[in-house]
Amino acid sequence: MVCHYIKKRKPLAYPAQQLQEAVEAVRSKQVTLYRVAEHYGIPKATSFKRIHGLRGMKSSFMGRPPAIPHDVEVKMAEQIKIIEK
């Protein structure tokens, strides 16, 4: 087991909203891909992939998606509480 885990990646230097604004600016031909990279600090490759649809947006949470939807989990918890009584 590793005693001192060091993350391999740094956190993103730009928020998802900023990336979306940059993609929309390039698609509407207000600015070029290279200007977006300079202005927003987003790598050219990342912008290119998002503009041309080669990569989708990343999810806002890390890890696996839940096996049971949240509303089903809440209903199950309520039923278990009723059964315990």
PDB file of C-alpha atoms in Angstrom:
ATOM      1  CA  MET A   1       0.000   0.000   0.000  1.00  0.00           C
ATOM      2  CA  VAL A   2       1.290   3.430  -0.868  1.00  0.00           C
ATOM      3  CA  CYS A   3       1.995   5.627   2.136  1.00  0.00           C
ATOM      4  CA  HIS A   4       2.231   8.970   0.387  1.00  0.00           C
ATOM      5  CA  TYR A   5      -0.027   9.086  -2.637  1.00  0.00           C
ATOM      6  CA  ILE A   6       0.759  11.871  -5.088  1.00  0.00           C
ATOM      7  CA  LYS A   7      -1.882  12.751  -7.662  1.00  0.00           C
ATOM      8  CA  LYS A   8      -0.674  12.363 -11.222  1.00  0.00           C
ATOM      9  CA  ARG A   9      -2.688  15.241 -12.626  1.00  0.00           C
ATOM     10  CA  LYS A  10      -3.123  18.808 -11.577  1.00  0.00           C
ATOM     11  CA  PRO A  11      -6.663  20.165 -11.264  1.00  0.00           C
ATOM     12  CA  LEU A  12      -7.996  21.983 -14.318  1.00  0.00           C
ATOM     13  CA  ALA A  13      -6.900  25.590 -14.605  1.00  0.00           C
ATOM     14  CA  TYR A  14     -10.233  26.571 -16.170  1.00  0.00           C
ATOM     15  CA  PRO A  15     -13.860  25.918 -15.168  1.00  0.00           C
ATOM     16  CA  ALA A  16     -16.285  24.073 -17.451  1.00  0.00           C
ATOM     17  CA  GLN A  17     -18.314  27.268 -17.985  1.00  0.00           C
ATOM     18  CA  GLN A  18     -15.239  29.026 -19.348  1.00  0.00           C
ATOM     19  CA  LEU A  19     -14.579  26.149 -21.749  1.00  0.00           C
ATOM     20  CA  GLN A  20     -18.184  26.303 -22.962  1.00  0.00           C
ATOM     21  CA  GLU A  21     -17.897  30.064 -23.594  1.00  0.00           C
ATOM     22  CA  ALA A  22     -14.682  29.524 -25.539  1.00  0.00           C
ATOM     23  CA  VAL A  23     -16.248  26.813 -27.711  1.00  0.00           C
ATOM     24  CA  GLU A  24     -19.274  29.002 -28.473  1.00  0.00           C
ATOM     25  CA  ALA A  25     -17.022  31.951 -29.368  1.00  0.00           C
ATOM     26  CA  VAL A  26     -15.089  29.857 -31.883  1.00  0.00           C
ATOM     27  CA  ARG A  27     -18.235  28.281 -33.343  1.00  0.00           C
ATOM     28  CA  SER A  28     -19.791  31.713 -33.882  1.00  0.00           C
ATOM     29  CA  LYS A  29     -16.507  32.776 -35.550  1.00  0.00           C
ATOM     30  CA  GLN A  30     -15.944  35.686 -33.176  1.00  0.00           C
ATOM     31  CA  VAL A  31     -12.401  34.518 -32.402  1.00  0.00           C
ATOM     32  CA  THR A  32      -9.979  31.891 -33.645  1.00  0.00           C
ATOM     33  CA  LEU A  33      -8.978  28.727 -31.888  1.00  0.00           C
ATOM     34  CA  TYR A  34      -5.524  30.123 -31.169  1.00  0.00           C
ATOM     35  CA  ARG A  35      -6.899  33.339 -29.627  1.00  0.00           C
ATOM     36  CA  VAL A  36      -9.144  31.271 -27.366  1.00  0.00           C
ATOM     37  CA  ALA A  37      -6.113  29.301 -26.191  1.00  0.00           C
ATOM     38  CA  GLU A  38      -4.272  32.521 -25.331  1.00  0.00           C
ATOM     39  CA  HIS A  39      -7.208  34.378 -23.792  1.00  0.00           C
ATOM     40  CA  TYR A  40      -8.881  31.618 -21.748  1.00  0.00           C
ATOM     41  CA  GLY A  41      -5.771  29.538 -21.034  1.00  0.00           C
ATOM     42  CA  ILE A  42      -7.364  26.403 -22.469  1.00  0.00           C
ATOM     43  CA  PRO A  43      -5.110  24.034 -24.463  1.00  0.00           C
ATOM     44  CA  LYS A  44      -5.643  24.183 -28.229  1.00  0.00           C
ATOM     45  CA  ALA A  45      -6.103  20.419 -28.431  1.00  0.00           C
ATOM     46  CA  THR A  46      -8.870  20.490 -25.820  1.00  0.00           C
ATOM     47  CA  SER A  47     -10.691  23.320 -27.589  1.00  0.00           C
ATOM     48  CA  PHE A  48     -10.322  21.596 -30.963  1.00  0.00           C
ATOM     49  CA  LYS A  49     -11.744  18.322 -29.652  1.00  0.00           C
ATOM     50  CA  ARG A  50     -14.749  20.036 -28.067  1.00  0.00           C
ATOM     51  CA  ILE A  51     -15.480  22.195 -31.128  1.00  0.00           C
ATOM     52  CA  HIS A  52     -15.350  19.298 -33.578  1.00  0.00           C
ATOM     53  CA  GLY A  53     -17.240  16.894 -31.309  1.00  0.00           C
ATOM     54  CA  LEU A  54     -14.371  14.476 -30.821  1.00  0.00           C
ATOM     55  CA  ARG A  55     -14.869  14.568 -27.067  1.00  0.00           C
ATOM     56  CA  GLY A  56     -17.893  15.325 -24.918  1.00  0.00           C
ATOM     57  CA  MET A  57     -18.133  17.244 -21.673  1.00  0.00           C
ATOM     58  CA  LYS A  58     -16.741  15.583 -18.577  1.00  0.00           C
ATOM     59  CA  SER A  59     -19.125  14.739 -15.798  1.00  0.00           C
ATOM     60  CA  SER A  60     -19.282  16.984 -12.765  1.00  0.00           C
ATOM     61  CA  PHE A  61     -18.689  14.139 -10.294  1.00  0.00           C
ATOM     62  CA  MET A  62     -15.897  11.643  -9.990  1.00  0.00           C
ATOM     63  CA  GLY A  63     -16.177   7.895  -9.726  1.00  0.00           C
ATOM     64  CA  ARG A  64     -18.819   5.460 -10.844  1.00  0.00           C
ATOM     65  CA  PRO A  65     -22.393   6.524 -11.392  1.00  0.00           C
ATOM     66  CA  PRO A  66     -24.730   5.273  -8.656  1.00  0.00           C
ATOM     67  CA  ALA A  67     -26.283   1.840  -9.221  1.00  0.00           C
ATOM     68  CA  ILE A  68     -29.635   2.953  -7.774  1.00  0.00           C
ATOM     69  CA  PRO A  69     -31.197   6.302  -8.719  1.00  0.00           C
ATOM     70  CA  HIS A  70     -31.471   8.769  -5.831  1.00  0.00           C
ATOM     71  CA  ASP A  71     -35.296   8.827  -5.737  1.00  0.00           C
ATOM     72  CA  VAL A  72     -35.458   5.007  -5.572  1.00  0.00           C
ATOM     73  CA  GLU A  73     -32.890   5.007  -2.782  1.00  0.00           C
ATOM     74  CA  VAL A  74     -34.954   7.514  -0.774  1.00  0.00           C
ATOM     75  CA  LYS A  75     -38.111   5.394  -1.194  1.00  0.00           C
ATOM     76  CA  MET A  76     -36.250   2.272  -0.105  1.00  0.00           C
ATOM     77  CA  ALA A  77     -34.928   4.050   2.990  1.00  0.00           C
ATOM     78  CA  GLU A  78     -38.446   5.178   3.919  1.00  0.00           C
ATOM     79  CA  GLN A  79     -39.798   1.643   3.504  1.00  0.00           C
ATOM     80  CA  ILE A  80     -37.009   0.197   5.654  1.00  0.00           C
ATOM     81  CA  LYS A  81     -37.760   2.727   8.392  1.00  0.00           C
ATOM     82  CA  ILE A  82     -41.442   1.701   8.299  1.00  0.00           C
ATOM     83  CA  ILE A  83     -40.576  -2.008   8.474  1.00  0.00           C
ATOM     84  CA  GLU A  84     -38.262  -1.454  11.469  1.00  0.00           C
ATOM     85  CA  LYS A  85     -41.141  -0.103  13.581  1.00  0.00           C
TER      86      LYS A  85
END
